Short mmCIF file of C-alpha atoms in Angstrom, two decimals:
data_model
loop_
_atom_site.label_atom_id
_atom_site.label_comp_id
_atom_site.label_asym_id
_atom_site.label_seq_id
_atom_site.Cartn_x
_atom_site.Cartn_y
_atom_site.Cartn_z
CA MET A 1 65.29 -33.84 87.90
CA ARG A 2 61.57 -33.17 88.32
CA GLU A 3 62.33 -29.66 89.56
CA SER A 4 64.59 -28.99 86.55
CA LEU A 5 61.88 -30.16 84.13
CA LYS A 6 59.37 -27.93 85.88
CA ILE A 7 61.67 -24.91 85.53
CA PHE A 8 62.36 -25.69 81.86
CA SER A 9 58.65 -26.13 81.08
CA GLY A 10 58.09 -22.67 82.58
CA ASP A 11 60.88 -21.25 80.38
CA LEU A 12 59.36 -22.97 77.34
CA LYS A 13 55.93 -21.51 78.09
CA ASN A 14 57.47 -18.03 78.36
CA SER A 15 59.32 -18.56 75.07
CA PHE A 16 56.12 -19.37 73.19
CA ARG A 17 54.53 -16.30 74.75
CA ASP A 18 57.47 -14.17 73.55
CA LEU A 19 57.08 -15.50 70.00
CA LEU A 20 53.33 -14.87 69.89
CA PRO A 21 53.64 -11.22 68.65
CA ILE A 22 55.79 -12.36 65.69
CA ILE A 23 53.28 -15.10 64.79
CA ILE A 24 50.37 -12.63 64.94
CA VAL A 25 52.15 -10.03 62.76
CA VAL A 26 53.23 -12.59 60.15
CA ALA A 27 49.77 -14.22 60.06
CA LEU A 28 48.06 -10.83 59.77
CA PHE A 29 50.13 -9.64 56.83
CA GLN A 30 50.26 -13.02 55.09
CA GLY A 31 46.53 -13.69 55.44
CA VAL A 32 44.95 -10.23 55.27
CA ILE A 33 47.37 -8.12 53.20
CA ILE A 34 49.20 -10.59 50.95
CA ARG A 35 46.22 -13.00 50.97
CA ALA A 36 48.21 -16.13 50.31
CA VAL A 37 49.09 -19.20 52.36
CA PRO A 38 52.89 -19.66 52.38
CA ASP A 39 54.14 -22.73 50.51
CA ASN A 40 56.29 -23.87 53.43
CA LEU A 41 53.71 -23.49 56.21
CA ILE A 42 54.66 -26.75 57.98
CA SER A 43 58.35 -25.77 57.91
CA ILE A 44 57.45 -22.37 59.40
CA VAL A 45 55.47 -23.93 62.26
CA ILE A 46 58.26 -26.44 63.03
CA GLY A 47 60.84 -23.65 62.83
CA LEU A 48 59.01 -21.41 65.30
CA THR A 49 58.65 -24.36 67.69
CA ILE A 50 62.42 -24.97 67.49
CA VAL A 51 62.99 -21.25 68.15
CA ALA A 52 60.92 -21.49 71.34
CA VAL A 53 62.85 -24.55 72.57
CA GLY A 54 66.16 -22.86 71.72
CA LEU A 55 65.18 -19.68 73.56
CA ALA A 56 64.21 -21.68 76.67
CA LEU A 57 67.52 -23.59 76.63
CA PHE A 58 69.46 -20.39 76.09
CA ILE A 59 67.91 -18.55 79.04
CA ARG A 60 68.37 -21.52 81.41
CA GLY A 61 72.00 -21.82 80.24
CA LEU A 62 72.62 -18.15 80.98
CA GLU A 63 71.33 -18.56 84.53
CA LEU A 64 73.49 -21.67 85.12
CA GLY A 65 76.69 -20.73 83.27
CA ILE A 66 77.27 -17.30 81.74
CA PHE A 67 75.92 -15.03 84.50
CA PRO A 68 77.74 -16.78 87.39
CA ILE A 69 81.12 -17.03 85.63
CA GLY A 70 80.93 -13.40 84.43
CA GLU A 71 80.11 -12.05 87.88
CA GLY A 72 82.67 -14.38 89.48
CA LEU A 73 85.41 -13.07 87.18
CA ALA A 74 84.49 -9.47 88.01
CA VAL A 75 84.71 -10.17 91.75
CA ASP A 76 88.06 -11.98 91.36
CA PHE A 77 89.51 -9.12 89.32
CA ALA A 78 88.33 -6.61 91.93
CA LYS A 79 90.02 -8.66 94.68
CA LYS A 80 93.20 -9.05 92.61
CA GLY A 81 93.39 -5.27 92.32
CA SER A 82 95.14 -5.29 88.92
CA ILE A 83 93.61 -2.62 86.71
CA PHE A 84 95.85 -3.62 83.78
CA TRP A 85 94.62 -7.23 83.65
CA LEU A 86 91.00 -6.20 84.16
CA LEU A 87 91.12 -3.68 81.29
CA LEU A 88 92.98 -6.18 79.09
CA PHE A 89 90.27 -8.77 79.82
CA ALA A 90 87.56 -6.24 78.97
CA PHE A 91 89.29 -5.30 75.70
CA THR A 92 89.87 -8.94 74.73
CA ILE A 93 86.25 -9.91 75.39
CA GLY A 94 85.03 -7.00 73.26
CA PHE A 95 87.43 -7.60 70.37
CA SER A 96 87.31 -11.42 70.20
CA THR A 97 83.54 -11.69 70.29
CA THR A 98 82.88 -8.86 67.83
CA VAL A 99 85.32 -9.91 65.12
CA ALA A 100 83.44 -13.24 64.75
CA GLU A 101 79.93 -11.75 65.17
CA PRO A 102 77.71 -13.20 62.36
CA ALA A 103 75.55 -10.06 62.07
CA LEU A 104 78.66 -7.89 61.60
CA ILE A 105 80.09 -10.30 59.01
CA ALA A 106 76.80 -10.15 57.07
CA ILE A 107 76.68 -6.34 57.16
CA ALA A 108 80.40 -6.05 56.22
CA ASN A 109 80.02 -8.40 53.26
CA LYS A 110 76.92 -6.54 52.08
CA ALA A 111 78.77 -3.19 52.36
CA ALA A 112 81.75 -4.53 50.40
CA LEU A 113 79.43 -5.81 47.66
CA ILE A 114 77.40 -2.63 47.33
CA SER A 115 80.49 -0.35 47.46
CA HIS A 116 82.16 -2.43 44.72
CA GLY A 117 84.99 -3.39 47.09
CA LEU A 118 85.91 0.14 48.19
CA VAL A 119 84.78 -0.75 51.72
CA ASP A 120 86.85 -3.84 52.57
CA ALA A 121 84.84 -6.38 54.58
CA PHE A 122 87.82 -7.61 56.62
CA TRP A 123 89.13 -4.16 57.58
CA LEU A 124 85.62 -2.96 58.37
CA ARG A 125 85.21 -5.90 60.79
CA MET A 126 88.63 -5.20 62.33
CA THR A 127 87.75 -1.52 62.77
CA VAL A 128 84.48 -2.37 64.51
CA ALA A 129 86.09 -5.08 66.67
CA LEU A 130 88.86 -2.71 67.81
CA SER A 131 86.27 -0.05 68.64
CA VAL A 132 84.23 -2.51 70.74
CA GLY A 133 87.32 -3.73 72.58
CA PHE A 134 88.20 -0.11 73.33
CA ALA A 135 84.60 0.57 74.38
CA ILE A 136 84.35 -2.31 76.89
CA ALA A 137 87.73 -1.32 78.39
CA LEU A 138 86.67 2.34 78.64
CA GLY A 139 83.32 1.37 80.18
CA THR A 140 85.09 -0.85 82.72
CA LEU A 141 87.44 2.03 83.61
CA ARG A 142 84.40 4.25 84.14
CA ILE A 143 82.99 1.79 86.69
CA LEU A 144 86.33 1.70 88.51
CA LEU A 145 86.51 5.50 88.62
CA GLY A 146 82.83 5.89 89.54
CA HIS A 147 82.15 8.55 86.90
CA PRO A 148 78.52 9.17 85.81
CA ILE A 149 77.86 7.39 82.52
CA ALA A 150 75.98 10.35 81.03
CA TYR A 151 79.19 12.40 80.73
CA TYR A 152 80.81 9.71 78.59
CA ILE A 153 77.79 8.90 76.44
CA ILE A 154 76.82 12.52 75.74
CA SER A 155 80.44 13.38 74.89
CA GLY A 156 80.47 10.36 72.57
CA TYR A 157 77.29 11.47 70.78
CA ILE A 158 78.71 14.96 70.29
CA LEU A 159 81.84 13.39 68.78
CA VAL A 160 79.70 11.17 66.51
CA VAL A 161 77.86 14.26 65.21
CA ILE A 162 81.10 16.21 64.63
CA VAL A 163 82.71 13.32 62.72
CA THR A 164 79.50 12.88 60.66
CA PHE A 165 79.97 16.27 59.03
CA PHE A 166 83.41 15.20 57.76
CA ALA A 167 82.54 11.61 56.78
CA PRO A 168 81.62 10.69 53.18
CA VAL A 169 77.88 10.30 52.72
CA GLU A 170 78.34 6.68 51.58
CA ILE A 171 79.72 5.60 54.97
CA ILE A 172 77.37 7.38 57.40
CA GLY A 173 74.46 4.91 57.38
CA LEU A 174 76.85 1.97 57.50
CA ALA A 175 78.71 3.52 60.47
CA TYR A 176 75.48 4.13 62.37
CA ASP A 177 74.39 0.54 61.70
CA SER A 178 77.78 -0.82 62.85
CA GLY A 179 76.99 0.39 66.35
CA GLY A 180 73.88 -1.77 66.42
CA VAL A 181 75.30 -5.10 65.23
CA THR A 182 78.28 -5.38 67.58
CA THR A 183 76.59 -6.83 70.63
CA SER A 184 76.00 -10.55 70.12
CA THR A 185 73.51 -12.75 71.90
CA VAL A 186 76.21 -14.31 74.10
CA THR A 187 78.39 -11.20 74.55
CA VAL A 188 75.57 -9.10 76.03
CA PRO A 189 74.88 -11.34 79.07
CA LEU A 190 78.60 -11.81 79.77
CA VAL A 191 79.38 -8.08 79.51
CA ALA A 192 76.33 -7.25 81.65
CA ALA A 193 77.45 -9.78 84.27
CA LEU A 194 80.97 -8.30 84.22
CA GLY A 195 79.70 -4.75 84.77
CA ILE A 196 77.18 -5.67 87.47
CA GLY A 197 79.65 -7.99 89.24
CA LEU A 198 82.31 -5.28 89.22
CA ALA A 199 79.95 -2.59 90.52
CA SER A 200 78.69 -4.98 93.22
CA SER A 201 82.20 -5.78 94.46
CA ILE A 202 83.52 -2.19 94.65
CA LYS A 203 82.60 -0.17 97.73
CA GLY A 204 80.54 2.90 96.94
CA ARG A 205 79.25 1.62 93.60
CA ASN A 206 75.58 0.99 92.83
CA PRO A 207 74.96 -2.05 90.58
CA ALA A 208 71.91 -0.42 88.97
CA ILE A 209 73.58 2.94 88.29
CA ASP A 210 77.20 1.86 87.73
CA GLY A 211 76.82 -1.78 86.61
CA PHE A 212 74.91 -1.13 83.39
CA GLY A 213 76.33 0.89 80.51
CA LEU A 214 79.08 -1.31 79.03
CA ILE A 215 76.83 -2.30 76.13
CA ALA A 216 76.06 1.36 75.44
CA PHE A 217 79.78 2.03 75.01
CA ALA A 218 80.02 -0.92 72.61
CA SER A 219 77.22 0.56 70.49
CA LEU A 220 78.64 4.09 70.46
CA THR A 221 82.34 3.79 69.57
CA PRO A 222 81.90 1.82 66.28
CA MET A 223 79.97 4.79 64.87
CA ILE A 224 83.03 7.00 65.42
CA PHE A 225 85.66 4.46 64.34
CA VAL A 226 83.83 3.41 61.14
CA GLN A 227 83.27 7.02 60.05
CA VAL A 228 86.99 7.73 60.57
CA TYR A 229 87.72 4.56 58.55
CA GLY A 230 85.42 5.88 55.82
CA ILE A 231 87.14 9.27 55.77
CA ILE A 232 90.53 7.54 55.31
CA VAL A 233 89.31 5.08 52.65
CA TYR A 234 87.48 7.64 50.53
CA SER A 235 90.32 10.18 50.87
CA LEU A 236 92.85 7.62 49.62
CA ALA A 237 90.51 6.56 46.80
CA GLY A 238 90.02 10.16 45.67
CA ASP A 239 88.72 10.40 42.12
CA THR A 240 89.05 6.63 41.67
CA ALA A 241 86.13 5.97 44.05
CA PRO A 242 83.38 4.22 42.06
CA VAL A 243 80.29 6.24 41.19
CA LEU A 244 77.47 4.20 42.62
CA PRO A 245 74.31 3.92 40.53
CA THR A 246 70.98 4.69 42.13
CA GLU A 247 69.24 1.74 40.50
CA VAL A 248 69.13 -1.75 41.96
CA VAL A 249 72.64 -2.93 42.84
CA VAL A 250 71.80 -6.25 44.48
CA GLN A 251 68.93 -8.38 43.29
CA THR A 252 66.44 -8.60 46.11
CA GLU A 253 65.19 -11.98 44.96
CA ALA A 254 68.50 -13.49 45.98
CA VAL A 255 67.81 -12.65 49.58
CA VAL A 256 64.48 -14.42 49.78
CA HIS A 257 64.97 -18.12 50.35
CA HIS A 258 63.24 -21.27 51.48
CA TYR A 259 64.79 -23.49 54.10
CA ALA A 260 65.65 -27.03 53.05
CA PHE A 261 66.85 -29.36 55.78
CA SER A 262 70.23 -30.97 55.25
CA ALA A 263 72.17 -33.01 57.81
CA TYR A 264 75.40 -31.47 56.50
CA ASP A 265 74.06 -27.92 56.78
CA ALA A 266 72.74 -28.66 60.27
CA PHE A 267 76.20 -29.89 61.30
CA ILE A 268 77.85 -26.79 59.78
CA ASP A 269 75.39 -24.54 61.67
CA LEU A 270 76.32 -26.28 64.93
CA VAL A 271 80.05 -25.90 64.17
CA ASN A 272 79.53 -22.20 63.37
CA THR A 273 77.61 -21.69 66.62
CA ILE A 274 80.45 -23.28 68.59
CA LYS A 275 82.92 -21.08 66.68
CA ASP A 276 80.91 -17.98 67.65
CA VAL A 277 80.95 -18.93 71.34
CA ALA A 278 84.53 -20.33 71.38
CA PRO A 279 86.39 -16.97 71.53
CA ILE A 280 84.40 -16.00 74.63
CA LEU A 281 85.14 -19.32 76.35
CA ILE A 282 88.85 -19.17 75.46
CA VAL A 283 89.16 -15.66 76.90
CA ILE A 284 87.18 -16.55 80.05
CA PHE A 285 89.12 -19.70 80.93
CA PHE A 286 92.49 -18.18 79.98
CA PHE A 287 92.03 -15.30 82.40
CA GLN A 288 90.43 -17.55 85.03
CA TYR A 289 93.20 -20.16 85.15
CA ILE A 290 96.30 -18.32 83.84
CA ILE A 291 95.87 -14.79 85.18
CA ILE A 292 93.66 -15.13 88.27
CA LYS A 293 94.98 -18.68 88.87
CA LYS A 294 91.82 -19.85 90.56
CA PRO A 295 89.55 -22.80 89.69
CA VAL A 296 86.00 -22.11 88.59
CA LEU A 297 83.47 -22.69 91.36
CA HIS A 298 80.72 -25.20 90.51
CA LEU A 299 82.53 -26.06 87.26
CA TYR A 300 80.11 -28.88 86.37
CA ARG A 301 77.11 -26.55 86.57
CA ILE A 302 78.95 -23.85 84.59
CA VAL A 303 79.85 -26.34 81.83
CA VAL A 304 76.26 -27.62 81.66
CA GLY A 305 75.07 -24.01 81.40
CA ILE A 306 77.51 -23.23 78.58
CA ILE A 307 76.44 -26.37 76.67
CA MET A 308 72.80 -25.33 77.09
CA VAL A 309 73.64 -21.83 75.76
CA ILE A 310 75.35 -23.34 72.69
CA LEU A 311 72.52 -25.80 71.99
CA GLY A 312 69.89 -23.15 72.66
CA LEU A 313 71.55 -20.62 70.36
CA TYR A 314 71.99 -23.29 67.68
CA ALA A 315 68.33 -24.34 67.86
CA PHE A 316 67.31 -20.69 67.88
CA ILE A 317 69.26 -19.94 64.66
CA VAL A 318 68.05 -23.11 62.87
CA GLY A 319 64.47 -22.31 63.86
CA LEU A 320 64.78 -18.77 62.54
CA GLU A 321 66.15 -20.08 59.24
CA MET A 322 63.22 -22.49 58.95
CA GLY A 323 60.40 -20.36 60.27
CA LEU A 324 60.92 -16.62 60.47
CA PHE A 325 63.47 -15.37 57.96
CA PRO A 326 61.93 -16.79 54.76
CA ILE A 327 58.42 -15.57 55.54
CA GLY A 328 59.56 -12.24 56.99
CA GLU A 329 61.82 -11.43 54.06
CA THR A 330 59.15 -12.49 51.55
CA ILE A 331 56.55 -10.20 53.12
CA ALA A 332 59.05 -7.29 53.25
CA PHE A 333 59.83 -7.54 49.55
CA GLN A 334 56.20 -8.14 48.52
CA LEU A 335 55.18 -5.00 50.38
CA THR A 336 57.87 -2.90 48.67
CA ASP A 337 56.65 -4.21 45.31
CA MET A 338 53.03 -3.31 46.19
CA GLY A 339 54.10 0.33 46.55
CA ASN A 340 51.76 1.05 49.48
CA ASN A 341 53.90 3.14 51.81
CA LEU A 342 51.47 3.02 54.74
CA LEU A 343 51.60 -0.79 54.71
CA ILE A 344 55.41 -0.64 54.67
CA TYR A 345 55.42 1.64 57.73
CA LEU A 346 52.88 -0.55 59.52
CA PHE A 347 54.87 -3.71 58.79
CA ALA A 348 58.10 -2.03 59.90
CA PHE A 349 56.48 -0.90 63.16
CA LEU A 350 54.90 -4.26 63.98
CA ILE A 351 57.88 -6.41 62.97
CA GLY A 352 60.13 -4.12 65.03
CA PHE A 353 57.97 -4.60 68.12
CA SER A 354 57.43 -8.34 67.71
CA THR A 355 61.03 -9.32 66.91
CA THR A 356 62.37 -7.24 69.81
CA MET A 357 60.09 -9.04 72.25
CA ALA A 358 61.79 -12.29 71.17
CA GLU A 359 65.39 -10.98 71.38
CA PRO A 360 67.39 -13.23 73.77
CA ALA A 361 69.90 -10.43 74.54
CA LEU A 362 67.12 -8.07 75.65
CA LEU A 363 65.56 -10.81 77.76
CA ALA A 364 68.91 -11.39 79.49
CA ILE A 365 69.31 -7.67 80.30
CA ALA A 366 65.69 -7.38 81.48
CA ILE A 367 66.16 -10.32 83.88
CA LYS A 368 69.27 -8.65 85.35
CA ALA A 369 67.55 -5.24 85.57
CA GLU A 370 64.62 -6.69 87.56
CA GLU A 371 67.01 -8.64 89.78
CA ILE A 372 69.30 -5.78 90.82
CA SER A 373 66.49 -3.21 91.06
CA GLU A 374 64.76 -5.55 93.56
CA GLY A 375 61.62 -5.62 91.45
CA ASN A 376 61.29 -1.85 90.88
CA ILE A 377 61.93 -2.46 87.17
CA LYS A 378 59.64 -5.18 85.84
CA GLN A 379 61.29 -7.20 83.07
CA ASN A 380 58.12 -7.57 80.98
CA ILE A 381 57.32 -3.86 81.14
CA LEU A 382 60.94 -2.96 80.30
CA ARG A 383 60.91 -5.29 77.29
CA MET A 384 57.62 -3.85 76.01
CA VAL A 385 58.92 -0.29 76.40
CA VAL A 386 62.13 -1.20 74.54
CA ALA A 387 60.12 -3.01 71.83
CA LEU A 388 57.95 0.10 71.41
CA GLY A 389 61.10 2.17 70.89
CA VAL A 390 62.40 -0.24 68.25
CA ALA A 391 59.01 -0.23 66.50
CA ILE A 392 58.93 3.58 66.36
CA GLY A 393 62.56 3.66 65.20
CA ILE A 394 62.13 1.17 62.36
CA GLY A 395 58.86 2.78 61.29
CA LEU A 396 60.46 6.24 61.17
CA GLY A 397 63.59 4.82 59.54
CA SER A 398 61.47 3.26 56.79
CA TYR A 399 59.79 6.62 56.21
CA ARG A 400 63.25 8.21 55.94
CA ILE A 401 64.22 5.78 53.16
CA VAL A 402 60.96 6.33 51.27
CA ALA A 403 61.30 10.12 51.61
CA GLY A 404 64.98 10.06 50.70
CA ASP A 405 66.04 12.31 53.58
CA PRO A 406 69.69 12.30 54.83
CA ILE A 407 69.99 9.97 57.82
CA HIS A 408 72.14 12.22 59.99
CA TYR A 409 69.40 14.85 60.39
CA TYR A 410 67.20 12.25 62.09
CA ILE A 411 70.00 10.74 64.16
CA ILE A 412 71.31 14.13 65.35
CA ALA A 413 67.78 15.17 66.36
CA GLY A 414 67.46 11.86 68.19
CA TYR A 415 70.73 12.40 70.07
CA ILE A 416 69.59 15.87 71.14
CA LEU A 417 66.43 14.28 72.57
CA VAL A 418 68.53 11.61 74.34
CA ILE A 419 70.59 14.36 75.99
CA ILE A 420 67.44 16.22 77.11
CA PHE A 421 65.81 13.03 78.42
CA THR A 422 69.02 12.13 80.28
CA TYR A 423 68.75 15.37 82.26
CA PHE A 424 65.18 14.64 83.40
CA ALA A 425 65.28 10.82 83.78
CA PRO A 426 65.93 9.22 87.20
CA LYS A 427 69.59 8.15 87.59
CA TYR A 428 68.82 4.44 88.00
CA ILE A 429 67.12 4.19 84.59
CA VAL A 430 69.72 6.06 82.48
CA PRO A 431 72.40 3.30 82.18
CA ILE A 432 69.70 0.68 81.50
CA ALA A 433 68.21 2.95 78.82
CA TYR A 434 71.61 3.40 77.18
CA ASP A 435 72.18 -0.37 77.21
CA SER A 436 68.70 -1.00 75.79
CA GLY A 437 69.79 0.64 72.55
CA GLY A 438 72.55 -1.93 72.13
CA VAL A 439 70.68 -5.14 72.94
CA THR A 440 67.72 -4.60 70.62
CA THR A 441 69.59 -5.34 67.41
CA SER A 442 70.82 -8.90 67.63
CA THR A 443 70.01 -12.40 66.36
CA VAL A 444 66.37 -11.87 65.37
CA THR A 445 66.10 -8.22 64.44
CA VAL A 446 69.24 -7.49 62.38
CA PRO A 447 68.64 -9.84 59.40
CA LEU A 448 65.00 -8.80 58.95
CA VAL A 449 65.66 -5.09 59.45
CA ALA A 450 68.69 -5.12 57.11
CA ALA A 451 66.63 -6.96 54.45
CA LEU A 452 63.79 -4.43 54.79
CA GLY A 453 66.09 -1.39 54.55
CA LEU A 454 68.04 -2.65 51.54
CA GLY A 455 64.83 -3.91 49.89
CA LEU A 456 63.26 -0.46 50.17
CA ALA A 457 66.36 1.31 48.85
CA GLU A 458 66.69 -1.12 45.95
CA ASN A 459 63.04 -0.95 44.88
CA ILE A 460 62.41 2.79 45.21
CA GLU A 461 63.53 4.88 42.26
CA GLY A 462 66.27 7.39 43.02
CA ARG A 463 67.55 5.63 46.14
CA ASN A 464 71.11 4.39 46.54
CA PRO A 465 71.38 1.14 48.57
CA LEU A 466 74.73 2.12 50.12
CA ILE A 467 73.56 5.60 51.16
CA ASP A 468 69.87 4.93 51.88
CA GLY A 469 69.68 1.17 52.52
CA PHE A 470 71.72 1.18 55.71
CA GLY A 471 70.59 3.01 58.82
CA LEU A 472 67.46 1.17 59.99
CA ILE A 473 69.47 -0.65 62.65
CA ALA A 474 70.69 2.74 63.93
CA PHE A 475 67.07 3.89 64.32
CA ALA A 476 66.29 0.63 66.14
CA SER A 477 69.16 1.35 68.56
CA LEU A 478 68.35 5.01 69.17
CA PHE A 479 64.66 5.13 69.99
CA PRO A 480 64.61 2.52 72.80
CA MET A 481 66.83 4.88 74.80
CA LEU A 482 64.13 7.53 74.53
CA THR A 483 61.22 5.24 75.38
CA VAL A 484 63.01 3.66 78.38
CA MET A 485 64.00 7.05 79.81
CA GLY A 486 60.49 8.30 79.08
CA TYR A 487 59.15 5.31 81.01
CA GLY A 488 61.48 6.19 83.91
CA ILE A 489 60.38 9.84 83.90
CA HIS A 490 56.71 8.81 83.90
CA ALA A 491 57.24 6.24 86.67
CA GLU A 492 59.06 8.78 88.83
CA TYR A 493 56.34 11.40 88.26
CA TYR A 494 53.62 8.88 89.13
CA LYS A 495 55.52 7.82 92.25
CA LYS A 496 55.91 11.44 93.45
CA LYS A 497 52.26 12.17 92.71
CA LYS A 498 51.15 9.09 94.66
CA ASN A 499 53.37 10.00 97.63
CA LEU A 500 51.99 13.55 97.61
CA GLU A 501 48.40 12.28 97.59
CA GLU A 502 49.14 9.89 100.47
CA SER A 503 50.78 12.66 102.52
CA ASN A 504 47.76 14.93 101.87
CA ILE A 505 45.39 12.18 103.06
CA GLU A 506 47.47 11.63 106.20
CA GLY A 507 47.46 15.41 106.83
CA GLU A 508 43.67 15.55 106.54
CA GLU A 509 43.28 12.63 108.98
CA LEU A 510 45.46 14.43 111.51
#
């Protein structure tokens, strides 16, 4: 018991450290730029404390429950030797967790509202969920076949670009964003554990090179599927498609809110959290007991871990509602009203960096990356490099909205850079870099980034929220791939340079 409390206190300390960048950014803009003390300061402080506790519970639950059961399933499937059941499991995990993903539901509802119902929220969610199911199955097949991930990802990006030129302009930003909101906080660790466990149990596979990459597939395929969906919808609508005005479509004030505690709302939040996790648990235990027909090892510990994940995620979401979202959204909209573009870019950059550092999904991937690389990849450095990529992406994406430039020019240029970096980056970093793009846009980042993008598009004259407001999440998913591969290239260059210097010194001594 004492040992468990010691471990949890360490997790709690790390959680507060992870939240520190967000606190600094919010305090800086609220105190120095806005120059006003928020009305709900006590609620904000309590909320951020709850977030830290939730994050600590979540991470400990992953270590006890999600990681072991995911890797155990992968090993059992490899031993069973049934490719059909393994691919069906991969598809089911991808589909069932995505269709109930809160971030996707929020984006789909927003798209339906802004498009005046032309984009149907339900069918958009189904399209994305099918694409993620297909992606996880395809990524699993790649691990089984041992193919290099770069061939798949680069081919996928080329296909995204080709489809973009045929897709209606109203759907492009939404499609790019759909790739960033598919990977939930619980799905990411489970999918990562599945990939790493599978690569570890198959002879000739490298967990670092082959185990990562499933999340990258899940971020890529929705961009293709949603654009195809858009082509079909707008073709069928023809001349009846609504002409969207460029003025404000959705009142931004409705987004900004203050948290008021309610026992009923708290209960509903807990029920919703359980509902979000339930599809994953149903799929896991169905395949474990019905298909593999094998009891779960250390079931008590696994169950405790899952309960900790649920409670941690619940506390995390409640804390965000109390502490971060109201103040973050308020600052975003106040800055757009001030009309100072440099402050908007600075806020976008800093909020991108700080929220990414607190992303539970990224933390889970970073822990796994350090573990299987035997310490060659440091989790804190990886997270900072990813956060820098998100910051650059959101900053540049905000500039794109202000300037009114078409999104696909930026994204295509970014994909070209990803392809070039892939050629020069060390093999072990490439799959992790691809996955980094998918784990950066989750529980913390998506709501704030979506609010900022739509707020900019709604407040700037001549911008259309449907065409210009979406897309920031796509920028936040793209640039971490570049910064992580850039980090790998630099690390490899430094390593070679150091080895060369050491060999020169040894030669002189001889």
